[in-house]
Amino acid sequence: MAEITEAEVVAQVLDWFHGAWDPSLSLLDWRERLVASGWAVPSWSSRWYGRDLPAWSVAVAHAAIREAGGVATPLGGGMGLAAPTMYDHASDEVKERFLRRTLTGELTWCQLFSEPVAGSDLAGLKTTAVRDGDDWVVNGQKVWNTSAHHADMGILVTRTDWDVPKHSGMTYFVIDMHQPAIEVRPIRQMNEHSSFNEVFLTDARVPDANRVGDVGAGWRVARGTLAHERSFSTQRSVFFHPDAAGRVIDEARAEAADYLETYKWYPQRMGRIDLAVERTRSDGRAGDPVVRDRLAGLLSFQRAAEWTSARAKAAQALGRPPGSEGSIGKLALSEIARGCNDLYSMTGGPQAMLVDGPDPLDAVVAEVLVSTPAQSIAGGTDEIQHNIIGERVLGLPKEPGNDADQPFRDVRTNLR
Ligand SMILES: Cc1cc2nc3c(=O)[nH]c(=O)nc-3n(C[C@H](O)[C@H](O)[C@H](O)COP(=O)(O)OP(=O)(O)OC[C@H]3O[C@@H](n4cnc5c(N)ncnc54)[C@H](O)[C@@H]3O)c2cc1C
């Protein structure tokens, strides 16, 4: 059978959309229609809300729906991380119970992966789940969990066997966040925002029916989530057609605003290179040859990084496995964020730290200075990206380690 073309996908989705769109519906009722049509996730199988189309069809269909004045699936970790992980790895029962409500936005999600001593070394996690009848009882602490303070559900990786090597003793669950045994404590960041949390699980319960993948297969499932996370981090913008109106749109705008509140400092985290020329001028340093050299270098580097990112997106749209572009692109974003930080410090001097200076940009630049460190940590630190490039792309020897083969119980750590 001939491959479907982009134009054919657009024609088909618009044909459906014009018959189905009713802006007076509630957002939930509209999304129920969208999910039933298969256009919420057209790349998924028709058994699970899809249309068996290629991976690129999702972005094309959603863009066509929005251009036509409609709304597609919700933003957030539900669509970006939880739904694709469940689709790839969960039992039919988990899919039945959680997929549709995630696609409609009824359920919101957070990611309960990192722990105080298990971030880069995620496989060293110690939050433990012990089987108790039809349930598992979970004890431990997670940290840096974005949006956990308003999530309905969490994707959770736990240790279920301490007597096998670390990668083999983990199990993955989806857990109900609305239980007294889960305490979520917001973390106040140095940029004054509070988008992530500490999460304490003390005899929290999760039914075995909420397990994703086999007992002991949690590492494989978690790696699947992390692979989705790399492409998800670019999906934090939303647009509505300027003429879009009606109840669906109003509710979708409110939903997006609520979600994006958590991420409103993320542009500053990336350095705000869009302000670089203007800021250099307003700081009165545009004639300084050293500043000009730094600025030109930074802008050229950013342009090259955009092309790398475009290559990664093109490969992903064609359904090709992620290549080196992902890791290189992530490193480039850190480099740009640091470069902006240096530039603004250089042109503004100590004044760059003022949040209430005379220039309206002062507050933004001051926020850049205390937000950019997050760029080189979130989603895998720069050092870990270097390791990945060294080992998987350049074929260098693997980083030495002594904990991958022995039972996890015997692995020596600084916290037990
Ligand atoms: C904005 C933001 C949002 C986040 N959201 C979430 C979330 O929703 N859910 C979640 O579970 N987690 C989340 N995280 C946590 C994030 O995944 C971790 O911070 C990250 O994996 C690093 O782990 P760590 O902080 O424990 O640092 P560590 O792993 O302790 O690293 C400390 C330092 O040591 C270096 N290092 C560590 N190992 C090596 C090595 N093998 N070789 C060389 N250098 C090494 C690191 O590069 C770093 O500089 C978020 C983090 C940020 C900044």
CSV table of C-alpha atoms and ligand atoms in Angstrom, one decimal, residues 111-114 119-120 143-146 196 265-266 269 374 377-381 383-384 387 399, ligand 1:
chain,number,residue,atom,x,y,z
A,111,GLN,CA,7.0,12.1,37.0
A,112,LEU,CA,8.3,10.5,40.2
A,113,PHE,CA,11.7,9.3,39.1
A,114,SER,CA,14.6,11.3,40.7
A,119,GLY,CA,19.3,11.6,39.6
A,120,SER,CA,22.0,11.0,37.0
A,143,VAL,CA,12.6,15.0,44.5
A,144,TRP,CA,12.5,17.7,41.8
A,145,ASN,CA,9.1,16.4,40.7
A,146,THR,CA,7.6,19.1,38.4
A,196,PHE,CA,8.9,21.4,41.5
A,265,TRP,CA,10.3,30.9,33.9
A,266,TYR,CA,11.4,28.3,31.3
A,269,ARG,CA,16.1,29.3,31.8
A,374,ALA,CA,18.6,24.5,35.5
A,377,ILE,CA,20.6,19.8,34.7
A,378,ALA,CA,17.0,19.1,33.7
A,379,GLY,CA,16.4,16.0,31.6
A,380,GLY,CA,20.0,14.7,32.1
A,381,THR,CA,23.0,16.9,33.0
A,383,GLU,CA,28.2,15.7,31.9
A,384,ILE,CA,25.8,12.8,31.4
A,387,ASN,CA,29.0,10.5,28.5
A,399,GLU,CA,32.5,4.7,31.9
B,1,LIG,C1,13.9,22.1,36.0
B,1,LIG,C2,14.0,20.7,36.4
B,1,LIG,C3,12.9,19.9,36.4
B,1,LIG,C4,12.9,18.6,36.8
B,1,LIG,N1,11.8,17.8,36.8
B,1,LIG,C5,11.8,16.5,37.2
B,1,LIG,C6,10.6,15.7,37.3
B,1,LIG,O1,9.5,16.2,37.0
B,1,LIG,N2,10.7,14.5,37.8
B,1,LIG,C7,11.9,13.9,38.2
B,1,LIG,O2,11.9,12.8,38.6
B,1,LIG,N3,13.1,14.6,38.2
B,1,LIG,C8,13.0,15.9,37.7
B,1,LIG,N4,14.2,16.7,37.7
B,1,LIG,C9,15.4,16.1,38.2
B,1,LIG,C10,16.5,15.8,37.1
B,1,LIG,O3,16.2,14.7,36.3
B,1,LIG,C11,17.8,15.6,37.9
B,1,LIG,O4,18.1,16.8,38.5
B,1,LIG,C12,19.0,15.3,37.0
B,1,LIG,O5,18.8,14.0,36.5
B,1,LIG,C13,20.3,15.3,37.7
B,1,LIG,O6,20.3,14.6,38.9
B,1,LIG,P1,20.7,15.2,40.3
B,1,LIG,O7,20.1,16.5,40.4
B,1,LIG,O8,20.5,14.2,41.3
B,1,LIG,O9,22.3,15.5,40.1
B,1,LIG,P2,23.5,14.4,40.4
B,1,LIG,O10,23.2,13.2,39.6
B,1,LIG,O11,23.7,14.3,41.9
B,1,LIG,O12,24.7,15.2,39.7
B,1,LIG,C14,25.5,16.1,40.4
B,1,LIG,C15,26.7,16.5,39.5
B,1,LIG,O13,27.5,15.4,39.3
B,1,LIG,C16,27.6,15.2,37.9
B,1,LIG,N5,27.7,13.7,37.6
B,1,LIG,C17,26.8,12.8,38.1
B,1,LIG,N6,27.1,11.6,37.5
B,1,LIG,C18,28.2,11.8,36.7
B,1,LIG,C19,28.9,10.9,35.8
B,1,LIG,N7,28.6,9.6,35.8
B,1,LIG,N8,29.9,11.4,35.1
B,1,LIG,C20,30.2,12.8,35.2
B,1,LIG,N9,29.5,13.6,35.9
B,1,LIG,C21,28.5,13.1,36.7
B,1,LIG,C22,26.4,15.8,37.3
B,1,LIG,O14,26.6,16.2,35.9
B,1,LIG,C23,26.2,17.0,38.2
B,1,LIG,O15,27.0,18.1,37.7
B,1,LIG,C24,14.2,18.0,37.2
B,1,LIG,C25,15.3,18.8,37.3
B,1,LIG,C26,15.2,20.2,36.9
B,1,LIG,C27,16.5,21.0,37.0
